[in-house]
Short mmCIF file of C-alpha atoms in Angstrom, two decimals:
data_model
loop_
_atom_site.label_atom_id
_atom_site.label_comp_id
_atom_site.label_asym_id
_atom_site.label_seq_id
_atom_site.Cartn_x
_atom_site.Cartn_y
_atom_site.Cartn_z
CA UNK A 1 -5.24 16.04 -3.95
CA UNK A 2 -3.38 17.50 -0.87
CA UNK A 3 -1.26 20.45 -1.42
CA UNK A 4 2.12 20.11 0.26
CA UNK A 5 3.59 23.27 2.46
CA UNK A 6 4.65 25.69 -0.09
CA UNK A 7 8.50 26.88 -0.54
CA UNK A 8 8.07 30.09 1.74
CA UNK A 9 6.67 28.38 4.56
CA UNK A 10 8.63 28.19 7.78
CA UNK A 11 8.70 25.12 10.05
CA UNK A 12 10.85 23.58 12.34
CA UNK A 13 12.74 25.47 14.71
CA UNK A 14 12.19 28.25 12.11
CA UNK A 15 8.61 28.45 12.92
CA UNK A 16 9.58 27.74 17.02
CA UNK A 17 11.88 30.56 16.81
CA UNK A 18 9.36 33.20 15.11
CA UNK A 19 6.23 31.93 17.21
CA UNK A 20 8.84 32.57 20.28
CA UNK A 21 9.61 36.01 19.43
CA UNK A 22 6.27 36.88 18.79
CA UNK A 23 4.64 36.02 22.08
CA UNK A 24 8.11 37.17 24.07
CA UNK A 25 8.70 40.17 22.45
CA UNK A 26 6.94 42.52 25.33
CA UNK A 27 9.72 41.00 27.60
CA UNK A 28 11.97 42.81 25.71
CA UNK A 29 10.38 45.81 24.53
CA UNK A 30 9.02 46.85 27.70
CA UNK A 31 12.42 48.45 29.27
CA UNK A 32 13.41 49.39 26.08
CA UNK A 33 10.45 52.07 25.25
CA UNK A 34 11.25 53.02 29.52
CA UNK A 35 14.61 53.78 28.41
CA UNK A 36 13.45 55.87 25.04
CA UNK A 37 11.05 57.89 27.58
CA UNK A 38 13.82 58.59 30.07
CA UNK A 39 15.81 59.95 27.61
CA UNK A 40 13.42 62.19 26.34
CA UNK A 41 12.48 62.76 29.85
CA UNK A 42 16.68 63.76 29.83
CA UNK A 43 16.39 65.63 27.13
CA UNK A 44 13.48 67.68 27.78
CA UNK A 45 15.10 68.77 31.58
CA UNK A 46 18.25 70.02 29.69
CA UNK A 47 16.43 72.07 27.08
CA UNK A 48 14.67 73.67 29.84
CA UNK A 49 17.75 75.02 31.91
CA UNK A 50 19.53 75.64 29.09
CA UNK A 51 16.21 77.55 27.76
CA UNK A 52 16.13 79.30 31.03
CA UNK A 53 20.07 80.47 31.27
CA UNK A 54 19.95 81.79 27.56
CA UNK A 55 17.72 84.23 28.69
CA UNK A 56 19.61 87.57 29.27
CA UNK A 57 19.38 88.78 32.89
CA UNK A 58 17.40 91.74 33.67
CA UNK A 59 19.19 95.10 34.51
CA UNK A 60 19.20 96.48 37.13
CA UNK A 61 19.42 99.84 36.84
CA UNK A 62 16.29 99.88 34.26
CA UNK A 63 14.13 97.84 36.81
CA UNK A 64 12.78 100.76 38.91
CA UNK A 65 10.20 98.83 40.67
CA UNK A 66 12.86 96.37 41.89
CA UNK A 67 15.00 99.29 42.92
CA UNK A 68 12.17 100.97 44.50
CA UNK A 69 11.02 97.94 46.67
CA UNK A 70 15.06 97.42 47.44
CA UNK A 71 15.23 100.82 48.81
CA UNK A 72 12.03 100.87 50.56
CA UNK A 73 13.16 97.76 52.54
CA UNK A 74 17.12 98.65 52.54
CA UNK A 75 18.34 95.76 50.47
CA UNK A 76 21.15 96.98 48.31
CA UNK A 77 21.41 95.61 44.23
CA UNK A 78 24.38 93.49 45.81
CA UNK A 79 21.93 91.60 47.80
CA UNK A 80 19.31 91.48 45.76
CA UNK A 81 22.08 89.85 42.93
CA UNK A 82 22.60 87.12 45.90
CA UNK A 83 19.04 86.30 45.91
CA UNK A 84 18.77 86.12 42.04
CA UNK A 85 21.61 83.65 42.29
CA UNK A 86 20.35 81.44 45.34
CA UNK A 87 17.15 81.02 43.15
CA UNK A 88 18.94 79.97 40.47
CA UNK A 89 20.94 77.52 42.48
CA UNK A 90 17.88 76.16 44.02
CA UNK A 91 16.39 75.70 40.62
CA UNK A 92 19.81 74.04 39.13
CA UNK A 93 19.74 71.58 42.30
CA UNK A 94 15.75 70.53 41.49
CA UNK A 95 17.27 69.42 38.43
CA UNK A 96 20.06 67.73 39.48
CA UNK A 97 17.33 65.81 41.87
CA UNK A 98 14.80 65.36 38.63
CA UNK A 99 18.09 64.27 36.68
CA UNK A 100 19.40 61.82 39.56
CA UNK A 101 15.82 60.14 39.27
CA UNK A 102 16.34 59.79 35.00
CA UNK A 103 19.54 58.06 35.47
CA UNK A 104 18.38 55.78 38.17
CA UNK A 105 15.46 55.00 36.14
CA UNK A 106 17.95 54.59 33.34
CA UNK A 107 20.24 52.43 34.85
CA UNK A 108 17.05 50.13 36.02
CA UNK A 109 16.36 49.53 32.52
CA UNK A 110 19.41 48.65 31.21
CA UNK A 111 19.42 45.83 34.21
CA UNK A 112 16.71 44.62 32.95
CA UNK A 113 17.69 44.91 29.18
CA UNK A 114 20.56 42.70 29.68
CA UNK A 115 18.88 40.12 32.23
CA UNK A 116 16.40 39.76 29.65
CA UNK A 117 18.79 39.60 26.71
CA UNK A 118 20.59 36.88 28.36
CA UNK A 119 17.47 34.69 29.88
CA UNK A 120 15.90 35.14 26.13
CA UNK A 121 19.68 33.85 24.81
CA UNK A 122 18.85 30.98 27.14
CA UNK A 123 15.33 30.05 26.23
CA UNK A 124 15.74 30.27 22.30
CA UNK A 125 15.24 26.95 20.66
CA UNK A 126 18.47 26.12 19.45
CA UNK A 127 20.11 26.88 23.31
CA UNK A 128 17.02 24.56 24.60
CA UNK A 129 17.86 21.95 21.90
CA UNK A 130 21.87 22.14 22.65
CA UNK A 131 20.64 21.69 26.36
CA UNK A 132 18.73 19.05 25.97
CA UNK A 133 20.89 16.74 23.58
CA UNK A 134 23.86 17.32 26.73
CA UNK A 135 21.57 15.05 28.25
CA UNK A 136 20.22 17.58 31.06
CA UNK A 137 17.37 19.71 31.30
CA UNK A 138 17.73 23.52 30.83
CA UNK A 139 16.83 25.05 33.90
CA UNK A 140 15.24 28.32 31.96
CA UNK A 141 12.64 25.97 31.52
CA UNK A 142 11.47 26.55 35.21
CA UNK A 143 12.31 30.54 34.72
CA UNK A 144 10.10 30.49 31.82
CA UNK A 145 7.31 28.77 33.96
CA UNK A 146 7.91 30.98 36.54
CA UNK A 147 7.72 34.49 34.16
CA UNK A 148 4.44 33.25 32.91
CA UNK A 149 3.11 33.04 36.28
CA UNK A 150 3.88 36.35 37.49
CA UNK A 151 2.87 37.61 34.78
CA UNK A 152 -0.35 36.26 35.24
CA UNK A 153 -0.51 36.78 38.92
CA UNK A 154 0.39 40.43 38.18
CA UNK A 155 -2.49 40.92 35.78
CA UNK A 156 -4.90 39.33 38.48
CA UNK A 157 -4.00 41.82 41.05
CA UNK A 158 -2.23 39.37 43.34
CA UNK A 159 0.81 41.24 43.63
CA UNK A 160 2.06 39.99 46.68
CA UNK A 161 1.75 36.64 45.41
CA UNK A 162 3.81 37.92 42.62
CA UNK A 163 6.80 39.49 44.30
CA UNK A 164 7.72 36.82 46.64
CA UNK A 165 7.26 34.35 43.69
CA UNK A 166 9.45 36.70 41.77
CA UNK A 167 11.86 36.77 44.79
CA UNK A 168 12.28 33.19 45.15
CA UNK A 169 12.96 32.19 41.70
CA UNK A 170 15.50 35.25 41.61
CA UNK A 171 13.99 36.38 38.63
CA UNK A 172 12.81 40.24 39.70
CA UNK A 173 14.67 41.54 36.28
CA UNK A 174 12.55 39.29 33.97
CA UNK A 175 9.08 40.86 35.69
CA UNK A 176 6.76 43.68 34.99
CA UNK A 177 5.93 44.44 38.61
CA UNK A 178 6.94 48.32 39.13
CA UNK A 179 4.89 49.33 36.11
CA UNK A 180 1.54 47.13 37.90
CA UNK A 181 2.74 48.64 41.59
CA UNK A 182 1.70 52.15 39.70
CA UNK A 183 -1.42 50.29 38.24
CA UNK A 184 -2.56 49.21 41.67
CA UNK A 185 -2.73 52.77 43.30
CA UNK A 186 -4.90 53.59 40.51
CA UNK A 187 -7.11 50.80 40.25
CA UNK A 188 -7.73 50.91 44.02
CA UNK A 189 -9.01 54.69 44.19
CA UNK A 190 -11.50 54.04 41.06
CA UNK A 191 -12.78 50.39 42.75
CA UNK A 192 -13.09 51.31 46.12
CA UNK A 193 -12.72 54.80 46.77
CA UNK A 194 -14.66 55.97 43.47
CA UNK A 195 -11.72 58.44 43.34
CA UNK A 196 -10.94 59.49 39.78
CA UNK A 197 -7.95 62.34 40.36
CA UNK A 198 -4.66 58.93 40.36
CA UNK A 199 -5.72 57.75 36.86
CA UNK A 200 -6.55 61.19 35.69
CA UNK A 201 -3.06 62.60 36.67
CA UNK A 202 -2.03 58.66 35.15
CA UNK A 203 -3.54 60.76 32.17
CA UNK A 204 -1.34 64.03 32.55
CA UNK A 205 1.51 61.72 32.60
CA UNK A 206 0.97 60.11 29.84
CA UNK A 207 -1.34 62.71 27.34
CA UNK A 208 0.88 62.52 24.31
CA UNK A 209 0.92 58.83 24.09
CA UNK A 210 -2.64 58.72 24.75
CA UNK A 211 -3.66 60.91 22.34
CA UNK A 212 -1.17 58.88 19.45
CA UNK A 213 -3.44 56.05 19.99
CA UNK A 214 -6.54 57.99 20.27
CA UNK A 215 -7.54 56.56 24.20
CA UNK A 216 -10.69 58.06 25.38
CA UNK A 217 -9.74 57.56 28.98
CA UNK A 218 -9.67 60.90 30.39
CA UNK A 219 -12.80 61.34 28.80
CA UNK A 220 -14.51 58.53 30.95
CA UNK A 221 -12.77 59.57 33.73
CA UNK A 222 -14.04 63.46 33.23
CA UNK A 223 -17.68 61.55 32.70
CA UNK A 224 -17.67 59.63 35.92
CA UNK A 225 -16.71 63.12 37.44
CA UNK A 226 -20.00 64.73 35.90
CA UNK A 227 -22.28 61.93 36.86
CA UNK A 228 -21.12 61.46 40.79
CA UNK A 229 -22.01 65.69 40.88
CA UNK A 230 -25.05 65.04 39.14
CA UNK A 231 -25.81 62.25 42.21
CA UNK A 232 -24.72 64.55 44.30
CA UNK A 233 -28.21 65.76 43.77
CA UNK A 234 -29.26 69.48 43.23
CA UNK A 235 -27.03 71.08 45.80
CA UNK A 236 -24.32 70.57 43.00
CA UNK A 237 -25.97 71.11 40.33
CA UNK A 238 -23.79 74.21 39.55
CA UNK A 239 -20.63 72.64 40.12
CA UNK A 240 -21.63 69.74 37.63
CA UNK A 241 -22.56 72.60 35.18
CA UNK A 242 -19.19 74.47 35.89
CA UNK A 243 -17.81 70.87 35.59
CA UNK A 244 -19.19 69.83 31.99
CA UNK A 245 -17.87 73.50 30.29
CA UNK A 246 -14.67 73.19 31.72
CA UNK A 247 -13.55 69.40 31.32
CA UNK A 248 -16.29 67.78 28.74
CA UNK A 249 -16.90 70.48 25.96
CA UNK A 250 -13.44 70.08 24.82
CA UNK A 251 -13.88 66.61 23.71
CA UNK A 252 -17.74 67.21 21.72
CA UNK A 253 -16.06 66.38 18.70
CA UNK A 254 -15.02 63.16 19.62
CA UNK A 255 -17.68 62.42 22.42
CA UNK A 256 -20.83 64.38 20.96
CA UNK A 257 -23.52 61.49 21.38
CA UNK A 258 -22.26 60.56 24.74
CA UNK A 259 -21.88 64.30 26.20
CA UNK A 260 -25.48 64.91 24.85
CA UNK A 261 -26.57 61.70 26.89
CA UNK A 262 -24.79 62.60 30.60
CA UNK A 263 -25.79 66.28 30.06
CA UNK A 264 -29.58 65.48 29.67
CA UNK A 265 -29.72 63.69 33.41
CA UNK A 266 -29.33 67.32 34.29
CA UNK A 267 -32.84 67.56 33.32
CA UNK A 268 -34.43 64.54 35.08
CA UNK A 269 -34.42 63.35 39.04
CA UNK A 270 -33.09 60.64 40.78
CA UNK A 271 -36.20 58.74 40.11
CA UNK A 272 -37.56 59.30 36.91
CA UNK A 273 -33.77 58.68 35.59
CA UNK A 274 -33.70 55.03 37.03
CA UNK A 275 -36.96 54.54 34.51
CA UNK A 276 -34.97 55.04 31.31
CA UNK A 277 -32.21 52.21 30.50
CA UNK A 278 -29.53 54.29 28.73
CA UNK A 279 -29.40 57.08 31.63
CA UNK A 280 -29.75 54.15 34.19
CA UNK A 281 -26.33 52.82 32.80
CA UNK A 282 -24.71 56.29 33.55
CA UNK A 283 -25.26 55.67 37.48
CA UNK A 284 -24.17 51.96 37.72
CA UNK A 285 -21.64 50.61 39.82
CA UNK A 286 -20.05 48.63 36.99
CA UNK A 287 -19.33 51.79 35.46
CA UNK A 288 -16.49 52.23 37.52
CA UNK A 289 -15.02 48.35 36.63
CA UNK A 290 -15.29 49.54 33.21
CA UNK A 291 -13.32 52.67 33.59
CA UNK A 292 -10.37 50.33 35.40
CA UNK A 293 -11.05 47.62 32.34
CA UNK A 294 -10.09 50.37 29.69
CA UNK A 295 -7.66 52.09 32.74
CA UNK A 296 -5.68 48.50 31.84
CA UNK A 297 -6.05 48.39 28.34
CA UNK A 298 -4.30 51.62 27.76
CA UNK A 299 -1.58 50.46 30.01
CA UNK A 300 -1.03 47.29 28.28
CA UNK A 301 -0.84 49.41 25.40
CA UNK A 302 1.66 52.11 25.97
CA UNK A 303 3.82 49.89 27.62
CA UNK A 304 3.95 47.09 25.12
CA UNK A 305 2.39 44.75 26.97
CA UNK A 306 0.20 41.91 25.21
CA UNK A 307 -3.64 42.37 26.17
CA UNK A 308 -3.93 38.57 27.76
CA UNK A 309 -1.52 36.96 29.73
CA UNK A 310 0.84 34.26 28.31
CA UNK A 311 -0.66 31.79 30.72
CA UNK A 312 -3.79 32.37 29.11
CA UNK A 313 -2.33 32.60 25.66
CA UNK A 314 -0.23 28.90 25.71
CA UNK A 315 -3.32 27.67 27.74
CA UNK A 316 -5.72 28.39 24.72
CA UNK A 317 -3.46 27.65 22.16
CA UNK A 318 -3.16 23.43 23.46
CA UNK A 319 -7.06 23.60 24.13
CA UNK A 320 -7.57 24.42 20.73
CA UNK A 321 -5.75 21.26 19.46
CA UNK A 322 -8.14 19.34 21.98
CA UNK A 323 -11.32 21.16 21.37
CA UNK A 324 -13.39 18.39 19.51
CA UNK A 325 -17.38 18.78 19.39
CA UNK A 326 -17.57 15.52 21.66
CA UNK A 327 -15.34 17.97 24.29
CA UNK A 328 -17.26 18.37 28.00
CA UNK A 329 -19.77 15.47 26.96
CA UNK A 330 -21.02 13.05 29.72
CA UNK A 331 -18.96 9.64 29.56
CA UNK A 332 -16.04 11.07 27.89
CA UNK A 333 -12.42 10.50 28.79
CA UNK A 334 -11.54 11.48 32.09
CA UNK A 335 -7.91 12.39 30.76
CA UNK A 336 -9.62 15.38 28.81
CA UNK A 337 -9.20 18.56 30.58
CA UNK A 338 -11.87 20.20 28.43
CA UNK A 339 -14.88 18.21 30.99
CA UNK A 340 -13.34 20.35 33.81
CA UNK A 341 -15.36 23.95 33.77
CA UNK A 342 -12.63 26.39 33.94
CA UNK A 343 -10.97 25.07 31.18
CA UNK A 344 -14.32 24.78 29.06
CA UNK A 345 -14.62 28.52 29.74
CA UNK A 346 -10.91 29.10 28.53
CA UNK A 347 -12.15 27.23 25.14
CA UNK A 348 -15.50 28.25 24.98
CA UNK A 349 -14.76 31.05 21.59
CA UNK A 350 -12.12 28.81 20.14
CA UNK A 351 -12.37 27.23 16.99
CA UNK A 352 -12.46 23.28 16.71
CA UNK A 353 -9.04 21.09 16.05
CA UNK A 354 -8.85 20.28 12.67
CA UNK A 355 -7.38 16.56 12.97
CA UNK A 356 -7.30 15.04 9.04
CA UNK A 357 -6.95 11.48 10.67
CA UNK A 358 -9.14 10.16 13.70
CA UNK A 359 -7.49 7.56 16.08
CA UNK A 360 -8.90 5.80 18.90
CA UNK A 361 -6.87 5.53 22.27
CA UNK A 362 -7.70 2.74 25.09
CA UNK A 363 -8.38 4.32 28.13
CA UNK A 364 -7.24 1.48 30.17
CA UNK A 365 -3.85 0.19 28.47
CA UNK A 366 -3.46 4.24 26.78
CA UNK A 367 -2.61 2.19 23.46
CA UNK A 368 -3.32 2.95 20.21
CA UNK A 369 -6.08 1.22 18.28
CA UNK A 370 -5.00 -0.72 15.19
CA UNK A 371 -5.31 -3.55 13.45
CA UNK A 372 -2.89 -5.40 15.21
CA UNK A 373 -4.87 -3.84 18.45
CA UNK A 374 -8.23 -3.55 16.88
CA UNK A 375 -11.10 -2.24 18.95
CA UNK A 376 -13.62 -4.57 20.84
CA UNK A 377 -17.41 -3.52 21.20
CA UNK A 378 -18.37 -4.74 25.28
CA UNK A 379 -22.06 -5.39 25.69
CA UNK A 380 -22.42 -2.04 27.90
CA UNK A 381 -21.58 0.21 24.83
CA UNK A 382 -18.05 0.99 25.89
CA UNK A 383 -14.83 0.00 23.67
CA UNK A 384 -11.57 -1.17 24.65
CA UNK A 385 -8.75 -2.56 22.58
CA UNK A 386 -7.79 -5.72 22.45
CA UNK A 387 -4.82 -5.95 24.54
#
C-alpha cells in the first residue's frame, strides 16, 4: 500500500516558501554579517583611543632624559607639551578617517539590507501569486533572473560582464560584486603572478574567522612560499630554511605529515625530485589553481555565500526530474536537453527521477498517449500516436 504524506509535512506554498528561503538566504545574510563586522570593527577603534587616553600622561619633571634632550636642543617643556598634543591630534584624526570608512561601510550595508528586504518582499510566493492572479506578470521575475546571473557571472570571473549586467537591470544592491572585486586582486597574483603576499594579508584580515572554521589556507599559502625557495634552487636554500622555522613549524600540529613531505625536497635535486610522484605534486602548476580553489571556498564561507551558484543549483535541481537512464541515448527526443553535453555534465552525479507512472508523449502532435490516443508501432521501429 502507498503511504500518504504524513501530518508534519509541508507542501504547497509552505514548502515554496521554505525551499525559497533556503536557497535565498545568502542574499540576505551577506550584508548583515558586513554590518556585525563593522561594528565590531567600531567597537574595537573606540576601545583603543579610549584605552590610549586612560593612560595617565607622563611627568615631566620625572622624565630626565626628555628634559635632558629638551635642553640640549633648546626646546622648552611648553613646546615639547605642543608636540605631545599634535601627536595626539594626529592620532585622534587617523581615527576619525578609520571611523569615516566604518560608517560608510555601514551605511552601504544597510542599502543593501533594505533593497534586499524589499526585492525578497517582492519575490515571496504569496506576492508572486497576488501578482499573477491581477492578471500581469511580476516583474521581480526578470530581477530574479537577472540576480542569478550575476551571481553566476561573478563566480566565473567575468566581472565586467557582471557589473554592466548589474547596471542595466538597476539591480547593483541585490549583487555580491565588491566582496568578488577583493577576490579578483587575489586570485590574479596567485594565477598569474604566483604572488602569495594579497591572499596571505586576505589571511591577516580575516585570522579569527579562519581559525573558527579551522581553514588551512595560510598554511598552503606559507607552503607554496617554501616550495618556490626550494625551486629557487640552492642559492636559497637558507632562506627556505629560515622560511620553514619561521612560518611552517607553527602549524606541525595540524600539518605534521605534509611539513615532513615539503621539508624532505630539501634533501633531493631538481631532478631526482621529478622521479618521485608525491614530491612531484609539490612543484606543479596546478598547485597554485588549488590554492585559489580553497582561496574561494573560504570566501564563500565567511561571507555566507552558498558553495555553487544558484544557476547551477535550479539548473540541477530540473535535470534531476529529467534524468532517466534512456537520458543522452542516440534516437532520443530532441526536446531533451540532457543529449546536449553541457547539460549531461551538469547531471552526470545526480541521482535518477523517480517517476511512479510512465507516460508516453508524441513527438510530432506533443500529445499524450492514451487510450483514446493509443500508440501506433510504424514499420521503422518508431511510435507515434494516433492522432
Amino acid at each position: 500500500s502507498r503511504s500518504g504524506p504524513s501530518s508534519g509535512a509541508q507542501t504547497g506554498p509552505e514548502m515554496s516558501l521554505t525551499l525559497s528561503e533556503t536557497l535565498e538566504a545568502p542574499l540576505l545574510r551577506v550584508p548583515f554579517e558586513s554590518l556585525k563586522r563593522a561594528a565590531k570593527d567600531r567597537k574595537a577603534l573606540i576601545d583603543e583611543l579610549s584605552d590610549h587616553l586612560a593612560q595617565p600622561p607622563a611627568d615631566p619633571s620625572g622624565d630626565t632624559e626628555m628634559e635632558d634632550a629638551a635642553a640640549g636642543e633648546g626646546v622648552s617643556g611648553r613646546e615639547a607639551s605642543i608636540e605631545r598634543l599634535r601627536l595626539l591630534l594626529s592620532q585622534l584624526q587617523g581615527v576619525k578617517r578609520k571611523l569615516g570608512e566604518v560608517s560608510r561601510t555601514e551605511a552601504d550595508d544597510c542599502a543593501r539590507c533594505k533593497a534586499r528586504l524589499d526585492y525578497l518582499a517582492a519575490t515571496a510566493p504569496t506576492a508572486a501569486a497576488a501578482a499573477a492572479a491581477a492578471g500581469g506578470t511580476p516583474a521581480t521575475a526578470a530581477a530574479r533572473l537577472d540576480v542569478i546571473l550575476v551571481d553566476h557571472l561573478l563566480r566565473s570571473g567575468y566581472h565586467d560582464s557582471a557589473a554592466k549586467l548589474a547596471a542595466a537591470a538597476g539591480i547593483q544592491l541585490l549583487t555580491d560584486g565588491h566582496i568578488f572585486e577583493g577576490a579578483r586582486r587575489v586570485l590574479a597574483a596567485l594565477l598569474e603572478d604566483h604572488d602569495c603576499g594579497p591572499a596571505l594579508a586576505w589571511c591577516a584580515d580575516n585570522r579569527s574567522r579562519l581559525a573558527k572554521s579551522k581553514s588551512g589556507l595560510e598554511f598552503k599559502l606559507r607552503l607554496q612560499q617554501f616550495i618556490e625557495l626550494v625551486r629557487a634552487g640552492p642559492a636559497q636554500r637558507a632562506a627556505a630554511i629560515a622560511h620553514a622555522r619561521a612560518h611552517l613549524a607553527p602549524w606541525q600540529q595540524q600539518h605534521l605529515l605534509e611539513l615532513q613531505r615539503a621539508v624532505a625536497t630539501l634533501a633531493f635535486p631538481a631532478a631526482a625530485r621529478e622521479r618521485v610522484p608525491a614530491y612531484r605534486a609539490l612543484f606543479q602548476e596546478s598547485a597554485w589553481h588549488g590554492l585559489a580553489d580553497l582561496f574561494m571556498r573560504d570566501l564563500y564561507r565567511l561571507h555566507s555565500l552558498t558553495p555553487e551558484s544558484l544557476l547551477t543549483v535550479y539548473l540541477q535541481a530540473g535535470l534531476s526530474a529529467l534524468k532517466t537512464p534512456a537520458s543522452g541515448a542516440p534516437g532520443g527526443s530532441r526536446d531533451d536537453p540532457l543529449r546536449l553535453p553541457p547539460f549531461q555534465r551538469l547531471a552526470a552525479h545526480l541521482p535518477l527521477a523517480k517517476h511512479m507512472h510512465s507516460k508516453l508523449v508524441c513527438a510530432v502532435t506533443k500529445e499524450l498517449m492514451s487510450d483514446a490516443n493509443p500508440p501506433l508501432l510504424l514499420p521503422n521501429g518508431l511510435v507515434y500516436s494516433t492522432r
